[in-house]
Short mmCIF file of C-alpha atoms and ligand atoms in Angstrom, two decimals:
data_model
loop_
_atom_site.label_atom_id
_atom_site.label_comp_id
_atom_site.label_asym_id
_atom_site.label_seq_id
_atom_site.Cartn_x
_atom_site.Cartn_y
_atom_site.Cartn_z
CA MET E 6 7.05 -12.20 5.19
CA ASN E 7 4.02 -9.91 5.17
CA ALA E 8 2.96 -8.32 8.46
CA ILE E 9 -0.11 -10.56 8.74
CA TRP E 10 1.79 -13.82 8.37
CA GLY E 11 1.52 -15.99 11.52
CA LYS E 12 -0.64 -13.46 13.37
CA LYS E 13 -3.63 -14.47 15.48
CA ILE E 14 -6.60 -12.35 14.52
CA VAL E 15 -10.02 -12.30 16.15
CA LEU E 16 -12.49 -11.46 13.40
CA GLY E 17 -15.68 -10.12 14.94
CA LEU E 18 -18.91 -9.70 12.99
CA SER E 19 -21.67 -7.42 14.21
CA GLY E 20 -25.04 -7.20 12.49
CA GLY E 21 -25.28 -5.79 8.99
CA ILE E 22 -25.72 -6.87 5.42
CA ALA E 23 -21.96 -6.35 4.90
CA CYS E 24 -21.53 -9.63 6.83
CA TYR E 25 -21.51 -11.31 3.42
CA LYS E 26 -18.16 -9.62 2.74
CA ALA E 27 -16.74 -11.01 6.00
CA ALA E 28 -16.62 -14.46 4.40
CA GLU E 29 -14.18 -13.26 1.74
CA LEU E 30 -12.30 -11.18 4.31
CA CYS E 31 -11.78 -14.29 6.40
CA ARG E 32 -10.40 -16.16 3.39
CA LEU E 33 -8.03 -13.36 2.48
CA LEU E 34 -6.68 -13.07 6.03
CA ILE E 35 -6.02 -16.81 6.06
CA LYS E 36 -4.40 -16.60 2.64
CA ALA E 37 -2.13 -13.87 4.01
CA GLY E 38 -1.04 -16.33 6.70
CA ALA E 39 -3.21 -15.35 9.68
CA GLN E 40 -4.96 -17.67 12.11
CA VAL E 41 -8.50 -16.37 12.28
CA GLN E 42 -10.87 -16.89 15.19
CA VAL E 43 -14.37 -15.76 14.30
CA VAL E 44 -16.71 -14.28 16.92
CA MET E 45 -20.25 -13.27 15.90
CA THR E 46 -23.00 -11.30 17.57
CA GLU E 47 -26.53 -12.64 17.57
CA SER E 48 -27.47 -10.05 14.93
CA ALA E 49 -24.55 -11.04 12.69
CA ALA E 50 -25.85 -14.61 12.72
CA GLN E 51 -29.06 -13.28 11.14
CA PHE E 52 -27.04 -12.27 8.07
CA ILE E 53 -24.52 -15.11 7.68
CA THR E 54 -24.36 -18.43 9.43
CA PRO E 55 -21.65 -19.45 11.89
CA VAL E 56 -21.37 -22.63 9.81
CA THR E 57 -20.09 -20.64 6.84
CA MET E 58 -17.57 -18.79 8.97
CA GLN E 59 -16.47 -22.00 10.69
CA ALA E 60 -15.87 -23.70 7.36
CA LEU E 61 -13.83 -20.77 6.08
CA SER E 62 -11.78 -20.20 9.23
CA ASN E 63 -11.44 -23.90 10.00
CA LYS E 64 -12.18 -23.10 13.65
CA GLU E 65 -15.27 -23.27 15.81
CA VAL E 66 -17.07 -19.94 15.89
CA PHE E 67 -17.96 -18.25 19.18
CA THR E 68 -21.31 -16.47 19.48
CA SER E 69 -22.06 -16.30 23.20
CA GLN E 70 -20.34 -15.33 26.43
CA TRP E 71 -22.11 -18.28 28.03
CA ASP E 72 -20.36 -20.75 25.73
CA ALA E 73 -19.47 -23.67 27.97
CA ARG E 74 -16.71 -24.98 25.66
CA ALA E 75 -14.04 -22.96 27.47
CA SER E 76 -13.13 -24.88 30.62
CA ASN E 77 -12.94 -21.68 32.66
CA ASN E 78 -16.11 -20.41 30.96
CA MET E 79 -14.37 -17.16 30.10
CA ALA E 80 -14.33 -17.04 26.31
CA HIS E 81 -13.97 -13.23 26.39
CA ILE E 82 -10.63 -13.50 28.22
CA ASN E 83 -9.25 -16.58 26.50
CA LEU E 84 -9.94 -15.33 22.98
CA THR E 85 -7.97 -12.12 23.36
CA ARG E 86 -5.01 -13.15 25.51
CA GLU E 87 -3.18 -14.68 22.58
CA ALA E 88 -4.62 -12.45 19.85
CA ASP E 89 -2.41 -10.00 17.98
CA LEU E 90 -5.36 -7.96 16.76
CA VAL E 91 -9.15 -7.74 16.99
CA LEU E 92 -10.89 -6.76 13.77
CA VAL E 93 -14.62 -6.03 13.80
CA ALA E 94 -15.97 -6.16 10.25
CA PRO E 95 -18.67 -5.15 9.80
CA ALA E 96 -18.83 -2.76 12.74
CA SER E 97 -22.43 -1.55 12.90
CA ALA E 98 -23.45 1.88 14.19
CA ASP E 99 -25.06 0.20 17.18
CA PHE E 100 -21.97 -1.87 17.93
CA MET E 101 -19.70 1.18 17.84
CA ALA E 102 -22.08 3.09 20.12
CA LYS E 103 -21.82 0.23 22.58
CA LEU E 104 -18.03 0.10 22.42
CA LEU E 105 -17.84 3.81 23.00
CA HIS E 106 -19.53 3.45 26.36
CA GLY E 107 -17.59 0.37 27.35
CA GLN E 108 -20.78 -1.66 27.33
CA ALA E 109 -20.20 -5.38 27.31
CA ASP E 110 -23.46 -7.27 27.29
CA GLU E 111 -22.51 -9.94 24.74
CA LEU E 112 -19.34 -11.76 23.78
CA LEU E 113 -17.93 -9.52 21.03
CA SER E 114 -18.23 -6.20 22.90
CA LEU E 115 -17.09 -7.98 26.05
CA LEU E 116 -13.88 -9.21 24.45
CA CYS E 117 -13.18 -5.80 22.85
CA LEU E 118 -13.34 -4.31 26.35
CA ALA E 119 -11.40 -7.13 27.96
CA ARG E 120 -8.57 -7.27 25.42
CA PRO E 121 -5.08 -6.17 26.53
CA ILE E 122 -5.26 -2.67 25.09
CA ALA E 123 -1.48 -2.15 24.81
CA SER E 124 -0.67 -5.29 22.86
CA CYS E 125 -3.86 -6.06 20.95
CA PRO E 126 -5.02 -3.27 18.62
CA LEU E 127 -8.70 -2.94 17.75
CA VAL E 128 -9.62 -2.28 14.10
CA LEU E 129 -13.19 -1.36 13.20
CA ALA E 130 -14.55 -1.51 9.64
CA PRO E 131 -17.84 0.42 9.80
CA ALA E 132 -20.78 -0.46 7.58
CA MET E 133 -24.15 1.24 7.57
CA ASN E 134 -26.68 3.29 5.66
CA ARG E 135 -25.42 6.69 4.52
CA GLU E 136 -27.77 8.63 6.82
CA MET E 137 -26.60 6.60 9.79
CA TRP E 138 -22.95 7.20 8.82
CA GLN E 139 -23.50 10.97 8.60
CA HIS E 140 -25.57 11.20 11.78
CA PRO E 141 -23.89 13.41 14.40
CA ALA E 142 -24.09 10.56 16.90
CA THR E 143 -22.06 8.26 14.62
CA VAL E 144 -19.61 11.03 13.70
CA ARG E 145 -19.10 11.72 17.42
CA ASN E 146 -18.73 8.02 18.25
CA VAL E 147 -16.16 7.45 15.49
CA ALA E 148 -14.09 10.43 16.68
CA GLN E 149 -14.20 9.29 20.30
CA LEU E 150 -13.38 5.67 19.47
CA SER E 151 -10.34 6.91 17.53
CA ARG E 152 -9.28 9.02 20.51
CA ASP E 153 -9.67 5.92 22.69
CA GLY E 154 -7.09 4.19 20.46
CA ALA E 155 -9.27 2.16 18.07
CA HIS E 156 -8.32 2.18 14.38
CA VAL E 157 -11.62 3.18 12.81
CA LEU E 158 -11.33 2.62 9.06
CA GLY E 159 -13.11 4.77 6.50
CA VAL E 160 -16.05 3.56 4.46
CA GLY E 161 -16.63 3.10 0.76
CA ALA E 162 -19.08 5.10 -1.33
CA GLY E 163 -21.61 3.80 -3.81
CA ASP E 164 -24.82 1.83 -4.06
CA GLN E 165 -26.11 0.50 -0.76
CA ALA E 166 -28.17 -2.61 -0.08
CA CYS E 167 -31.08 -0.38 1.03
CA GLY E 168 -31.27 1.06 -2.48
CA GLU E 169 -29.74 4.41 -1.56
CA SER E 170 -26.33 5.59 -2.71
CA GLY E 171 -23.62 7.34 -0.72
CA ASP E 172 -20.95 6.84 1.98
CA GLY E 173 -21.28 3.98 4.40
CA ARG E 174 -20.46 0.75 2.55
CA MET E 175 -17.93 -1.44 4.29
CA LEU E 176 -14.52 -1.29 2.62
CA GLU E 177 -13.79 -4.16 0.28
CA PRO E 178 -12.07 -7.19 1.86
CA GLU E 179 -8.77 -6.45 0.02
CA GLU E 180 -8.78 -2.91 1.38
CA ILE E 181 -9.41 -4.10 4.93
CA VAL E 182 -6.53 -6.58 4.63
CA GLN E 183 -4.23 -3.72 3.57
CA GLU E 184 -5.36 -1.68 6.57
CA VAL E 185 -4.82 -4.59 8.94
CA ALA E 186 -1.32 -5.08 7.49
CA ARG E 187 -0.64 -1.41 8.11
CA VAL E 188 -1.70 -1.64 11.76
CA LEU E 189 0.55 -4.68 12.22
CA THR E 190 3.59 -3.14 10.47
CA PRO E 191 6.17 -1.34 12.63
CA PRO E 192 5.73 2.37 11.77
CA THR E 193 9.35 2.90 10.75
CA LEU E 194 8.43 5.74 8.36
CA LEU E 195 5.89 7.46 10.58
CA GLY E 196 5.90 11.19 9.92
CA ARG E 197 7.99 10.82 6.73
CA ARG E 198 6.74 11.96 3.33
CA VAL E 199 7.79 9.65 0.54
CA LEU E 200 7.71 10.38 -3.19
CA VAL E 201 7.91 7.43 -5.58
CA SER E 202 8.21 7.43 -9.37
CA ALA E 203 7.04 4.28 -11.14
CA GLY E 204 6.30 2.66 -14.47
CA PRO E 205 7.50 3.45 -17.95
CA THR E 206 7.08 6.75 -19.78
CA TRP E 207 5.46 7.23 -23.19
CA GLU E 208 7.24 9.38 -25.68
CA ALA E 209 4.71 10.29 -28.34
CA ILE E 210 5.65 10.19 -32.00
CA ASP E 211 2.23 11.31 -33.19
CA PRO E 212 -1.28 11.24 -31.63
CA VAL E 213 -1.52 7.46 -31.97
CA ARG E 214 2.05 6.17 -31.67
CA ALA E 215 4.61 6.27 -28.88
CA ILE E 216 7.93 4.83 -27.78
CA THR E 217 7.91 3.17 -24.38
CA ASN E 218 9.59 0.32 -22.48
CA ARG E 219 8.69 -2.91 -20.72
CA SER E 220 8.42 -1.59 -17.15
CA SER E 221 5.14 -2.72 -15.50
CA GLY E 222 5.38 -0.39 -12.50
CA LYS E 223 4.98 -3.33 -10.10
CA MET E 224 8.13 -2.61 -8.07
CA GLY E 225 7.31 1.09 -7.63
CA TYR E 226 3.71 0.38 -6.70
CA ALA E 227 4.82 -2.26 -4.20
CA LEU E 228 7.26 0.25 -2.68
CA ALA E 229 4.63 2.98 -2.44
CA SER E 230 2.31 0.55 -0.68
CA ALA E 231 5.03 -0.72 1.67
CA ALA E 232 5.99 2.85 2.59
CA TRP E 233 2.32 3.62 3.37
CA ARG E 234 2.07 0.50 5.53
CA ALA E 235 5.20 1.67 7.38
CA GLY E 236 3.37 4.89 8.29
CA ALA E 237 4.58 7.29 5.57
CA GLN E 238 2.50 9.78 3.65
CA VAL E 239 3.09 8.69 0.07
CA THR E 240 2.84 10.36 -3.33
CA LEU E 241 3.22 8.15 -6.38
CA VAL E 242 4.01 9.70 -9.75
CA SER E 243 3.23 7.01 -12.28
CA GLY E 244 3.68 6.54 -15.97
CA PRO E 245 1.05 4.53 -17.92
CA VAL E 246 0.56 1.15 -16.21
CA ALA E 247 -2.30 -1.30 -15.78
CA LEU E 248 -2.24 -1.17 -11.96
CA PRO E 249 -4.82 0.36 -9.60
CA ALA E 250 -3.67 3.12 -7.24
CA PRO E 251 -2.37 1.47 -4.05
CA ARG E 252 -4.52 2.02 -0.98
CA GLY E 253 -3.66 5.12 1.03
CA VAL E 254 -1.34 6.50 -1.64
CA SER E 255 -1.93 9.72 -3.53
CA ARG E 256 -1.29 9.01 -7.22
CA ILE E 257 -0.44 11.46 -9.99
CA LEU E 258 -0.69 9.96 -13.47
CA VAL E 259 1.66 11.21 -16.19
CA GLU E 260 2.66 10.01 -19.64
CA SER E 261 5.95 11.47 -20.83
CA ALA E 262 9.31 11.89 -19.13
CA LYS E 263 8.81 15.64 -19.37
CA GLN E 264 5.52 15.45 -17.47
CA MET E 265 7.07 13.12 -14.90
CA HIS E 266 9.97 15.54 -14.49
CA GLU E 267 7.59 18.46 -13.90
CA ALA E 268 5.41 16.55 -11.42
CA ILE E 269 8.40 15.36 -9.43
CA MET E 270 10.24 18.68 -9.41
CA ALA E 271 7.02 20.34 -8.18
CA GLY E 272 6.61 17.83 -5.35
CA ALA E 273 10.20 17.19 -4.25
CA GLN E 274 10.31 20.04 -1.71
CA GLN E 275 7.36 18.60 0.22
CA HIS E 276 8.96 15.19 0.69
CA ASP E 277 11.71 13.61 2.78
CA VAL E 278 12.45 10.58 0.60
CA PHE E 279 12.42 10.12 -3.18
CA ILE E 280 12.49 6.59 -4.59
CA ALA E 281 12.97 6.64 -8.36
CA THR E 282 11.83 3.29 -9.69
CA ALA E 283 10.47 4.67 -12.96
CA ALA E 284 12.02 3.44 -16.19
CA VAL E 285 12.20 6.91 -17.69
CA ALA E 286 12.77 7.07 -21.42
CA ASP E 287 16.17 8.58 -22.03
CA TRP E 288 15.12 10.18 -25.31
CA ARG E 289 12.03 11.70 -26.85
CA VAL E 290 11.16 12.35 -30.47
CA LYS E 291 12.39 15.79 -31.47
CA ASP E 292 9.47 16.74 -33.70
CA PHE E 293 6.12 15.47 -32.48
CA SER E 294 3.74 15.21 -35.43
CA ALA E 295 0.39 16.85 -34.63
CA HIS E 296 -1.34 14.45 -37.02
CA LYS E 297 -0.94 10.75 -37.59
CA ILE E 298 2.04 10.10 -39.84
CA LYS E 299 0.64 8.44 -42.97
CA LYS E 300 2.23 5.64 -44.91
CA THR E 301 1.96 5.64 -48.64
CA PRO E 302 2.75 2.50 -50.63
CA GLY E 303 6.43 2.31 -51.40
CA SER E 304 7.35 5.41 -49.38
CA ALA E 305 10.38 5.37 -47.10
CA ALA E 306 9.91 4.81 -43.38
CA PRO E 307 9.92 8.05 -41.37
CA GLN E 308 13.29 9.11 -39.99
CA LEU E 309 12.86 9.94 -36.32
CA GLU E 310 15.26 12.33 -34.65
CA PHE E 311 15.64 12.16 -30.85
CA ILE E 312 16.63 14.55 -28.11
CA GLN E 313 17.63 13.62 -24.58
CA ASN E 314 15.13 13.81 -21.72
CA PRO E 315 16.09 15.42 -18.42
CA ASP E 316 17.55 13.02 -15.86
CA ILE E 317 14.85 13.35 -13.19
CA LEU E 318 16.73 11.65 -10.37
CA ALA E 319 19.97 13.54 -10.95
CA SER E 320 18.24 16.90 -11.26
CA VAL E 321 16.11 16.34 -8.15
CA ALA E 322 19.13 15.28 -6.10
CA LEU E 323 21.15 18.24 -7.34
CA GLY E 324 18.31 20.77 -7.08
CA GLU E 325 17.29 19.83 -3.54
CA ARG E 326 20.93 19.90 -2.38
CA ALA E 327 21.32 23.36 -3.91
CA GLN E 328 18.26 24.51 -1.95
CA ALA E 329 19.62 22.90 1.23
CA HIS E 330 16.53 20.66 1.42
CA ALA E 331 17.36 17.26 2.86
CA LEU E 332 15.81 14.68 0.51
CA TYR E 333 16.99 11.08 0.75
CA CYS E 334 17.15 9.89 -2.87
CA VAL E 335 17.11 6.26 -3.97
CA GLY E 336 17.75 5.25 -7.58
CA PHE E 337 17.02 2.00 -9.40
CA ALA E 338 19.56 0.91 -11.98
CA ALA E 339 18.15 -1.48 -14.57
CA GLU E 340 20.99 -3.29 -16.32
CA THR E 341 21.64 -6.13 -18.70
CA GLN E 342 25.36 -6.49 -17.85
CA ASP E 343 27.93 -5.46 -15.20
CA LEU E 344 25.22 -4.75 -12.64
CA ALA E 345 27.50 -3.93 -9.70
CA ARG E 346 29.82 -1.66 -11.68
CA TYR E 347 27.00 0.30 -13.30
CA ALA E 348 25.07 0.61 -10.03
CA HIS E 349 28.19 2.03 -8.31
CA GLU E 350 28.85 4.42 -11.20
CA LYS E 351 25.22 5.60 -11.37
CA ARG E 352 25.09 6.24 -7.63
CA LEU E 353 28.04 8.59 -7.93
CA ALA E 354 26.98 10.14 -11.23
CA LYS E 355 23.48 10.96 -9.95
CA GLY E 356 24.72 12.06 -6.52
CA VAL E 357 22.39 9.84 -4.47
CA PRO E 358 23.10 7.96 -1.22
CA LEU E 359 21.51 4.66 -2.31
CA MET E 360 21.34 2.98 -5.72
CA VAL E 361 19.44 -0.28 -6.14
CA GLY E 362 20.62 -2.45 -9.01
CA ASN E 363 18.44 -5.03 -10.76
CA TRP E 364 18.54 -7.04 -13.96
CA GLY E 365 16.04 -5.30 -16.25
CA PRO E 366 14.86 -8.09 -18.58
CA ALA E 367 14.82 -10.59 -15.69
CA THR E 368 12.25 -8.56 -13.79
CA PHE E 369 10.23 -6.31 -16.12
CA GLY E 370 6.56 -7.33 -15.87
CA LEU E 371 7.24 -10.19 -13.43
CA ASP E 372 6.17 -10.54 -9.81
CA ASP E 373 9.58 -11.19 -8.32
CA ASN E 374 12.99 -9.63 -8.42
CA GLU E 375 16.43 -9.63 -6.80
CA LEU E 376 18.07 -6.40 -5.64
CA LEU E 377 21.64 -5.19 -5.17
CA LEU E 378 21.88 -2.30 -2.69
CA VAL E 379 24.83 0.00 -3.24
CA ASP E 380 25.66 2.79 -0.79
CA GLU E 381 28.76 4.57 0.47
CA HIS E 382 29.74 1.54 2.58
CA GLY E 383 29.61 -1.02 -0.24
CA SER E 384 26.96 -3.37 -1.49
CA SER E 385 24.59 -6.06 -0.24
CA THR E 386 21.98 -8.28 -1.87
CA LEU E 387 18.30 -8.77 -1.18
CA PRO E 388 17.82 -12.28 -2.58
CA LYS E 389 15.10 -13.25 -5.04
CA ALA E 390 11.62 -12.77 -3.60
CA SER E 391 8.27 -11.29 -4.55
CA LYS E 392 8.24 -7.56 -5.28
CA ASP E 393 5.94 -7.04 -2.26
CA GLU E 394 8.40 -8.81 -0.01
CA LEU E 395 11.39 -6.93 -1.47
CA ALA E 396 9.53 -3.63 -1.17
CA GLN E 397 9.02 -4.27 2.51
CA GLN E 398 12.70 -5.15 2.99
CA LEU E 399 13.86 -2.11 1.03
CA VAL E 400 11.59 0.21 3.02
CA ALA E 401 13.17 -1.20 6.20
CA GLU E 402 16.66 -0.61 4.74
CA ILE E 403 15.76 2.97 3.82
CA ALA E 404 14.15 3.66 7.22
CA GLN E 405 17.33 2.45 8.93
CA ARG E 406 19.47 4.89 6.93
CA LEU E 407 17.30 7.97 7.49
CA PRO E 408 18.27 9.03 11.03
CA SER E 409 21.95 9.48 10.15
CA PHE E 410 21.07 11.15 6.84
CA PHE E 411 18.81 13.73 8.48
CA GLN E 412 21.42 14.50 11.13
CA LEU E 413 23.79 15.77 8.44
N1 LIG G 506 16.23 8.16 -14.25
C1 LIG G 506 15.59 9.39 -14.21
N2 LIG G 506 15.47 10.12 -15.34
C2 LIG G 506 15.95 9.69 -16.51
C3 LIG G 506 16.60 8.44 -16.57
C4 LIG G 506 16.71 7.71 -15.42
O1 LIG G 506 15.13 9.78 -13.14
N3 LIG G 506 15.83 10.44 -17.59
C5 LIG G 506 16.38 7.41 -13.00
C6 LIG G 506 15.59 6.14 -12.96
O2 LIG G 506 14.30 6.36 -12.41
C7 LIG G 506 16.45 5.27 -12.06
C8 LIG G 506 17.86 5.73 -12.33
O3 LIG G 506 17.73 7.03 -12.88
O4 LIG G 506 16.21 5.50 -10.69
C9 LIG G 506 18.65 4.86 -13.26
O5 LIG G 506 17.92 4.66 -14.44
P1 LIG G 506 18.48 3.76 -15.61
O6 LIG G 506 17.50 3.73 -16.72
O7 LIG G 506 18.97 2.46 -15.04
O8 LIG G 506 19.80 4.54 -16.02
P2 LIG G 506 20.07 5.73 -16.96
O9 LIG G 506 20.52 6.88 -16.12
O10 LIG G 506 18.93 5.99 -17.88
O11 LIG G 506 21.33 5.21 -17.76
P3 LIG G 506 21.42 4.10 -18.93
O12 LIG G 506 20.12 4.18 -19.69
O13 LIG G 506 22.57 4.55 -19.72
O14 LIG G 506 21.64 2.79 -18.26
#
């Protein structure tokens, strides 16, 4: 279950052209399983109609503190008492300035002030012209709102509706949903630094040909994202995949096993957890041809000779132990037979506390998986589910094991 599922979210719109994105945001929140109550300021209603937002949220929209629909006539109290989160998107410069001073002269600012501050987080997705975003008043207001406990999201850069270009666009709806999920996720990895390897590696034969495997990187990317949502600072070292960098994660792109080995060895010291989901090629071609190998009619196929690649997981686990650096290492065993036996053997051979077994061909490129967790106490299964769901469960399993590991 994702962190948004079943949550009651008040989606507030203040005035700005980015209101058009709030329609899609509302849909995505509902798709993620939230119940969305829309509240709009008078200015927001100049940009998008309450009718649109009502149709998308399937709930009547509130626009005024004088709305007589609530029997007690206190919409600002009623709307937040059951809410799990208030999200203002777009949050205009003017609206944030008002919040900062605790002003409450219309329904949306009133309910932000009246919400139970301890149980109902406030997330603001700013949107404004680049000059307004850079203005010292806005910079000051954003800093103070953050100190007051609001989650003020960043902004996007690019072309703006006014014709200028720069920082100040509202984040895209998908990005805001990720941020909301993060706020709603228990921060079980807060303060931890997590390194993840993902995807296949490419072992070049010549400048145009390579040997690779069927890993899509989906599991590793889902894990990096889940670790970020759980509060970790995440570095993702990725082989060639067709996936965008997950939000909040710092990504290093590599091609070969050798490059992946170098990137991970260089970063291991600065991390507390290493999750090796990458399907690293075990061998590379011994003699890389600087030019494309040509075929001539009737000639024999080239004979390729291979040499073994370094075992990244084993060498990281060994190297960090030798330097007395506590790094909690998690391996992923991809098998086609005897999953439990191989996962147990690989855990011991690579010297890691947790090995996660999965059936390679049954999961490569797909959106779901099934995991077998093997540690010193035995094994347990995470039943078939989406990779996002499994990533969340595995992050929780890892977080649970960290306190005793770091006490060693
Ligand atoms: N691994 C690694 N470096 C390698 C090979 C594997 O870091 N050169 C890591 C993988 O990222 C994974 C774990 O080791 O976490 C197990 O990988 P897997 O391919 O299942 O096993 P191998 O050790 O390669 O053994 P085999 O190919 O014989 O199954």
